[in-house]
mmCIF file of the C-alpha atoms, coordinates in Angstrom:
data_MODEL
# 
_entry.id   MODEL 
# 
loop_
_atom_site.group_PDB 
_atom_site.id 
_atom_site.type_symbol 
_atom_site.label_atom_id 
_atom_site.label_alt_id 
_atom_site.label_comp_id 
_atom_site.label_asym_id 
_atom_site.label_entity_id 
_atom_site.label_seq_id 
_atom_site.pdbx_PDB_ins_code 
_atom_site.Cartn_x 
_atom_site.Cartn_y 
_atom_site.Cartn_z 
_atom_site.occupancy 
_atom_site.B_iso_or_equiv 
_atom_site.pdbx_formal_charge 
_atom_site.auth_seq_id 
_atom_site.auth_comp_id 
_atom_site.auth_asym_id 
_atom_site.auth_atom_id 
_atom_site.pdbx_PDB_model_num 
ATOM 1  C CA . UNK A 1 1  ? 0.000  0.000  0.000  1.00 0.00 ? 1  UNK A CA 1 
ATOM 2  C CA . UNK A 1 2  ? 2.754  2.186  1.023  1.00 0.00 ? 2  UNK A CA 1 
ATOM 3  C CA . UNK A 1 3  ? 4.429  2.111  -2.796 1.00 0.00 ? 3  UNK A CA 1 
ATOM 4  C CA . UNK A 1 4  ? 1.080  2.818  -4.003 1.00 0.00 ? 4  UNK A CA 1 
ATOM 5  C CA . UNK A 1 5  ? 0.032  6.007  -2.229 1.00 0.00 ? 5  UNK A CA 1 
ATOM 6  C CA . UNK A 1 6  ? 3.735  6.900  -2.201 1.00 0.00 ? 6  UNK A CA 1 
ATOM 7  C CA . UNK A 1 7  ? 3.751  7.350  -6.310 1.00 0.00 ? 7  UNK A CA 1 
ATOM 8  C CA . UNK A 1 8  ? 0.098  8.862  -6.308 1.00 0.00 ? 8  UNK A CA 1 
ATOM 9  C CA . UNK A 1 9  ? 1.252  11.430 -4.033 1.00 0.00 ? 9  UNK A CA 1 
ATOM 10 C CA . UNK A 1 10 ? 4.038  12.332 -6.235 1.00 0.00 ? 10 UNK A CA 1 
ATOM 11 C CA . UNK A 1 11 ? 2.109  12.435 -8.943 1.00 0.00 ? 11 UNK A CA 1 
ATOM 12 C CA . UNK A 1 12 ? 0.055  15.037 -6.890 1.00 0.00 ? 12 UNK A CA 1 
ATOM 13 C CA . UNK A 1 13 ? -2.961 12.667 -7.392 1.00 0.00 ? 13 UNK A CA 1 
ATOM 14 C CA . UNK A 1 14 ? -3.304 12.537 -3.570 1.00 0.00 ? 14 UNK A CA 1 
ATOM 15 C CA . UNK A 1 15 ? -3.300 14.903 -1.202 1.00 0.00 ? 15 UNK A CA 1 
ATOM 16 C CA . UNK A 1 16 ? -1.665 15.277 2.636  1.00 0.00 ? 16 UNK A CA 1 
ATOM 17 C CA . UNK A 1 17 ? -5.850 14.818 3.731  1.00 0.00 ? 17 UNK A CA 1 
ATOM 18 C CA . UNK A 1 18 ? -5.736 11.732 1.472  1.00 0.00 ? 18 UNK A CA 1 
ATOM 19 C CA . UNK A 1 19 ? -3.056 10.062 2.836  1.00 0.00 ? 19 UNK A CA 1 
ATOM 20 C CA . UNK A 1 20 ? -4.197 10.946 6.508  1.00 0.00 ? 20 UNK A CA 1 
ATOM 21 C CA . UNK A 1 21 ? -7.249 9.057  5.546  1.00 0.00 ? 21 UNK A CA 1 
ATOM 22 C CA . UNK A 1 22 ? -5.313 5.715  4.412  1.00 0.00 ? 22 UNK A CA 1 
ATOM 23 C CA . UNK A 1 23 ? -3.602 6.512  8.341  1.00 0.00 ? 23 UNK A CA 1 
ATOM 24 C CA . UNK A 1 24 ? -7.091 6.662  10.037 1.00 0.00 ? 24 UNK A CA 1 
ATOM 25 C CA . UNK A 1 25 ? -8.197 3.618  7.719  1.00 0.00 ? 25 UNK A CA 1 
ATOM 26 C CA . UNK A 1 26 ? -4.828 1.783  9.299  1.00 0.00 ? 26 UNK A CA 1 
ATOM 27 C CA . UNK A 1 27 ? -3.598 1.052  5.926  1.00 0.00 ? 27 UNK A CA 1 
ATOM 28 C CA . UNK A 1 28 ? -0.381 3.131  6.896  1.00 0.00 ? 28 UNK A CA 1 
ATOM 29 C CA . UNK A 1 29 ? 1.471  4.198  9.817  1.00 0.00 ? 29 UNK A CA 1 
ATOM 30 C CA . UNK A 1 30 ? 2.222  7.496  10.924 1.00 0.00 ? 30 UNK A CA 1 
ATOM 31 C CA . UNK A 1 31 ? 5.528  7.143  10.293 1.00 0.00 ? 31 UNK A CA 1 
ATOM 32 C CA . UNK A 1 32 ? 4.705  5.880  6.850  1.00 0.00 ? 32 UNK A CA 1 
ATOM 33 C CA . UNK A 1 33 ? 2.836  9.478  6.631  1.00 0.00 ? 33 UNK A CA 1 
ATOM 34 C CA . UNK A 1 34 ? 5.984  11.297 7.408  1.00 0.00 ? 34 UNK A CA 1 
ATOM 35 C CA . UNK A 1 35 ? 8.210  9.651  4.746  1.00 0.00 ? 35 UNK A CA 1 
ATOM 36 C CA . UNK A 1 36 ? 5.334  10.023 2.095  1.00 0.00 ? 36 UNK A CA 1 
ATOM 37 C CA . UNK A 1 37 ? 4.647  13.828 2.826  1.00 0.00 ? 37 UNK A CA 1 
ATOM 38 C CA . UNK A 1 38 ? 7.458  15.222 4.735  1.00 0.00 ? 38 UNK A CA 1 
ATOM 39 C CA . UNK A 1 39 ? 5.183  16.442 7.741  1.00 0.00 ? 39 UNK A CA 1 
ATOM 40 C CA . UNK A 1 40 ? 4.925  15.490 10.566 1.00 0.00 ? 40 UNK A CA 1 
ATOM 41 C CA . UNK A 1 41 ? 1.743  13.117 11.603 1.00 0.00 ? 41 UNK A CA 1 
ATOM 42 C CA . UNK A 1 42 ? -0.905 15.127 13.234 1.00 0.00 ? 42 UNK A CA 1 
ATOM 43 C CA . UNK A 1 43 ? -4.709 13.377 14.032 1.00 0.00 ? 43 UNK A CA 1 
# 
C-alpha cells in the first residue's frame, strides 16, 4: 500500500488529507505518513 500512495502522491494525485485518511483507515502508519509527505503526523 505504502508504494502505491507513495507514487500517487508524487504524482500530486493525492493529497496530505488523502493520505491521513489511508492513516485513520490503518492502511499506513504514521511514520509511513511522514516519509510520504514530509510532515509530521498530526490526528
Amino acid at each position: 500500500m505504502y508504494k502505491f500512495v507513495k507514487r500517487y502522491y508524487d504524482m500530486g494525485i493525492y493529497t496530505q488529507d488523502n493520505v491521513k485518511t489511508f492513516v485513520i483507515a490503518n492502511k499506513l502508519t504514521a511514520e509511513e505518513y511522514e516519509q510520504i509527505t514530509g510532515e509530521a503526523y498530526a490526528k
